[in-house]
Coordinates of N, CA, C and O in Angstrom, one line a residue:
W14 N 99.3 127.9 102.9 CA 99.4 127.2 104.2 C 98.0 127.2 104.8 O 97.5 126.1 105.3
E15 N 97.3 128.3 104.9 CA 95.9 128.3 105.5 C 95.0 127.4 104.8 O 94.2 126.7 105.4
T16 N 95.0 127.3 103.5 CA 94.1 126.5 102.7 C 94.4 125.0 103.0 O 93.5 124.2 103.2
T17 N 95.7 124.6 103.1 CA 96.0 123.2 103.3 C 95.8 122.8 104.8 O 95.4 121.7 105.1
M18 N 96.0 123.8 105.7 CA 95.7 123.5 107.1 C 94.2 123.3 107.3 O 93.8 122.4 108.0
N19 N 93.4 124.1 106.6 CA 91.9 123.8 106.7 C 91.6 122.5 106.1 O 90.7 121.8 106.6
A20 N 92.2 122.1 105.0 CA 91.9 120.8 104.4 C 92.3 119.7 105.4 O 91.5 118.7 105.5
E21 N 93.3 119.8 106.2 CA 93.7 118.8 107.1 C 92.7 118.6 108.3 O 92.6 117.6 108.9
T22 N 92.0 119.7 108.6 CA 91.1 119.6 109.7 C 89.8 119.0 109.3 O 88.9 118.7 110.2
R23 N 89.5 118.8 108.1 CA 88.3 118.1 107.6 C 88.7 116.7 107.1 O 89.8 116.4 106.8
T24 N 87.7 115.8 107.2 CA 87.9 114.5 106.6 C 87.9 114.6 105.1 O 87.0 115.1 104.5
L25 N 89.0 114.2 104.5 CA 89.1 114.2 103.1 C 89.9 113.1 102.5 O 90.6 112.4 103.3
L26 N 89.9 112.9 101.3 CA 90.6 111.8 100.6 C 91.7 112.3 99.8 O 92.7 111.7 99.6
K27 N 91.6 113.6 99.2 CA 92.6 114.0 98.3 C 92.6 115.6 98.3 O 91.6 116.2 98.3
V28 N 93.9 116.1 98.2 CA 94.1 117.6 98.0 C 94.8 117.7 96.7 O 95.8 117.0 96.4
K29 N 94.4 118.5 95.8 CA 95.0 118.7 94.5 C 95.5 120.1 94.3 O 94.7 121.1 94.6
L30 N 96.7 120.3 93.8 CA 97.3 121.6 93.5 C 97.5 121.7 92.0 O 98.1 120.8 91.5
E31 N 97.1 122.7 91.4 CA 97.3 122.9 90.0 C 97.8 124.4 89.8 O 97.2 125.3 90.4
M32 N 98.8 124.5 88.9 CA 99.3 125.8 88.6 C 99.5 125.9 87.1 O 100.0 124.9 86.5
R33 N 99.0 127.0 86.5 CA 99.2 127.1 85.0 C 99.4 128.6 84.7 O 98.9 129.5 85.4
H34 N 100.1 128.8 83.6 CA 100.3 130.1 83.0 C 99.1 130.4 82.0 O 98.9 129.5 81.1
A35 N 98.4 131.5 82.2 CA 97.3 131.8 81.3 C 97.4 133.2 80.8 O 97.0 134.2 81.5
G36 N 98.1 133.4 79.7 CA 98.3 134.8 79.1 C 99.2 135.6 80.0 O 100.3 135.2 80.3
K37 N 98.6 136.6 80.6 CA 99.4 137.5 81.5 C 99.2 137.2 82.9 O 99.4 138.1 83.8
E38 N 98.7 136.0 83.2 CA 98.4 135.6 84.6 C 98.9 134.2 84.9 O 99.1 133.4 84.0
V39 N 99.1 134.0 86.2 CA 99.3 132.7 86.7 C 98.1 132.3 87.6 O 97.7 133.1 88.4
H40 N 97.6 131.1 87.3 CA 96.5 130.6 88.1 C 96.9 129.4 89.0 O 97.6 128.5 88.5
L41 N 96.5 129.5 90.2 CA 96.8 128.4 91.2 C 95.4 128.0 91.8 O 94.7 128.8 92.2
R42 N 95.2 126.7 91.7 CA 94.0 126.1 92.2 C 94.3 125.1 93.3 O 95.2 124.2 93.0
I43 N 93.7 125.2 94.4 CA 93.9 124.2 95.5 C 92.5 123.7 95.8 O 91.6 124.4 96.1
S44 N 92.3 122.4 95.6 CA 91.0 121.8 95.8 C 91.1 120.5 96.6 O 92.1 119.9 96.6
D45 N 90.0 120.2 97.2 CA 89.9 118.9 98.0 C 88.5 118.3 97.8 O 87.6 118.9 97.3
N46 N 88.4 117.1 98.2 CA 87.2 116.4 98.1 C 86.6 116.1 99.5 O 86.0 115.1 99.7
G47 N 86.9 117.0 100.4 CA 86.4 116.9 101.7 C 84.9 117.2 101.9 O 84.2 117.2 101.0
K48 N 84.6 117.6 103.1 CA 83.2 117.8 103.5 C 82.6 119.1 103.0 O 81.4 119.3 102.9
G49 N 83.5 120.0 102.6 CA 83.0 121.4 102.2 C 82.4 122.1 103.4 O 82.5 121.6 104.5
F50 N 81.9 123.3 103.1 CA 81.3 124.1 104.2 C 80.3 125.1 103.6 O 80.3 125.2 102.4
D51 N 79.6 125.7 104.4 CA 78.6 126.7 104.0 C 79.4 128.0 103.6 O 80.0 128.7 104.4
K52 N 79.4 128.3 102.3 CA 80.1 129.5 101.8 C 79.7 130.8 102.4 O 80.4 131.7 102.5
H53 N 78.4 130.9 102.8 CA 77.9 132.1 103.4 C 78.6 132.4 104.7 O 78.8 133.6 105.1
L54 N 79.0 131.4 105.4 CA 79.8 131.6 106.7 C 81.1 132.3 106.4 O 81.6 133.1 107.1
F55 N 81.7 131.9 105.3 CA 83.0 132.5 104.8 C 82.7 134.0 104.4 O 83.5 134.9 104.9
E56 N 81.7 134.2 103.7 CA 81.5 135.6 103.2 C 81.1 136.5 104.3 O 81.3 137.7 104.3
D57 N 80.5 136.0 105.4 CA 80.1 136.8 106.5 C 81.1 136.9 107.6 O 80.9 137.5 108.7
A58 N 82.3 136.3 107.4 CA 83.3 136.2 108.4 C 83.9 137.6 108.8 O 83.9 138.4 107.9
G59 N 84.3 137.7 110.0 CA 84.8 139.0 110.5 C 86.3 139.2 110.0 O 86.8 138.3 109.3
N60 N 86.9 140.2 110.4 CA 88.2 140.5 110.0 C 89.3 139.6 110.5 O 90.4 139.5 110.0
N61 N 89.0 138.8 111.5 CA 90.0 137.8 112.0 C 89.9 136.5 111.3 O 90.7 135.6 111.6
S62 N 89.1 136.4 110.3 CA 89.0 135.1 109.6 C 90.2 134.8 108.7 O 90.7 135.7 108.0
G63 N 90.7 133.6 108.8 CA 91.9 133.2 108.0 C 91.6 133.4 106.5 O 92.5 133.8 105.7
F64 N 90.4 133.1 106.1 CA 90.0 133.2 104.7 C 90.0 134.7 104.3 O 90.4 135.0 103.2
K65 N 89.6 135.5 105.1 CA 89.6 137.0 104.8 C 91.0 137.5 104.7 O 91.3 138.3 103.8
N66 N 91.9 137.0 105.5 CA 93.3 137.3 105.4 C 93.9 136.9 104.1 O 94.7 137.6 103.5
I67 N 93.5 135.7 103.7 CA 94.0 135.2 102.4 C 93.6 136.1 101.3 O 94.3 136.6 100.4
R68 N 92.3 136.5 101.3 CA 91.7 137.4 100.2 C 92.5 138.7 100.2 O 92.9 139.2 99.2
N69 N 92.7 139.3 101.4 CA 93.4 140.6 101.5 C 94.8 140.5 101.0 O 95.3 141.4 100.3
R70 N 95.5 139.4 101.2 CA 96.9 139.3 100.7 C 96.9 139.1 99.2 O 97.8 139.7 98.5
V71 N 96.0 138.4 98.7 CA 95.9 138.2 97.2 C 95.6 139.6 96.6 O 96.3 139.9 95.6
V72 N 94.7 140.4 97.1 CA 94.4 141.7 96.6 C 95.7 142.6 96.6 O 96.0 143.3 95.7
L73 N 96.4 142.5 97.7 CA 97.6 143.3 97.9 C 98.6 143.0 96.8 O 99.4 143.9 96.4
L74 N 98.6 141.8 96.3 CA 99.5 141.3 95.2 C 98.9 141.6 93.8 O 99.5 141.2 92.8
G75 N 97.8 142.2 93.8 CA 97.2 142.5 92.5 C 96.4 141.4 91.9 O 96.1 141.4 90.7
G76 N 96.1 140.4 92.8 CA 95.5 139.2 92.3 C 94.0 139.1 92.6 O 93.4 140.0 93.1
K77 N 93.4 138.0 92.2 CA 92.0 137.7 92.4 C 91.9 136.4 93.2 O 92.7 135.5 93.0
F78 N 90.8 136.2 93.9 CA 90.6 135.1 94.8 C 89.1 134.6 94.6 O 88.2 135.4 94.7
Y79 N 89.0 133.3 94.3 CA 87.6 132.7 94.2 C 87.5 131.5 95.1 O 88.5 130.7 95.2
L80 N 86.4 131.3 95.7 CA 86.1 130.2 96.5 C 84.9 129.5 96.0 O 83.8 130.1 95.8
R81 N 85.0 128.2 95.9 CA 83.8 127.3 95.5 C 83.8 126.2 96.5 O 84.7 125.4 96.7
T82 N 82.6 126.1 97.2 CA 82.5 125.0 98.2 C 81.0 124.8 98.5 O 80.2 125.7 98.2
A83 N 80.7 123.7 98.9 CA 79.3 123.3 99.3 C 79.4 122.1 100.3 O 80.3 121.3 100.1
K84 N 78.5 122.1 101.2 CA 78.5 121.0 102.2 C 78.4 119.6 101.4 O 77.6 119.5 100.5
G85 N 79.4 118.8 101.7 CA 79.4 117.4 101.1 C 80.0 117.4 99.7 O 80.1 116.4 99.1
K86 N 80.5 118.6 99.2 CA 81.1 118.6 97.8 C 82.5 119.1 97.8 O 83.0 119.4 96.7
G87 N 83.2 119.2 98.9 CA 84.6 119.6 98.8 C 84.7 121.1 98.7 O 83.8 121.9 98.7
T88 N 86.0 121.6 98.5 CA 86.3 123.0 98.5 C 87.4 123.2 97.4 O 88.3 122.4 97.2
S89 N 87.2 124.4 96.7 CA 88.2 124.7 95.7 C 88.5 126.2 95.8 O 87.6 127.1 95.9
F90 N 89.8 126.5 95.9 CA 90.3 127.9 95.9 C 91.0 128.2 94.6 O 91.8 127.4 94.2
L91 N 90.7 129.3 94.0 CA 91.4 129.7 92.8 C 92.0 131.1 93.0 O 91.3 132.0 93.4
F92 N 93.3 131.1 92.7 CA 94.0 132.4 92.8 C 94.5 132.7 91.4 O 95.1 131.9 90.7
E93 N 94.4 134.0 91.1 CA 94.9 134.5 89.8 C 95.8 135.7 90.1 O 95.4 136.7 90.7
F94 N 97.0 135.6 89.6 CA 98.0 136.7 89.8 C 98.6 137.2 88.5 O 98.9 136.4 87.6
P95 N 98.8 138.5 88.3 CA 99.4 139.0 87.1 C 100.9 138.6 87.2 O 101.5 138.5 88.2
V96 N 101.5 138.5 86.0 CA 102.9 138.2 85.8 C 103.6 139.3 85.1 O 103.0 140.0 84.4

């Protein structure tokens, strides 16, 4: 929800959802071709950050969370969960 809501607040053309089974993990990627943002702002965010909440929830489920973004290049979230 948080990732798609953030996508809606930016000007974008496409949001892509991909899910695949990879060995003992499930991978979920949510990506868009929007404006992107400065990744350092995300990494420096306080505890009230929606992105930080996402990361914390993923860790609670034993998963991993990766973010790739750059201004003008869109955003991609990758979640990896054990099955």
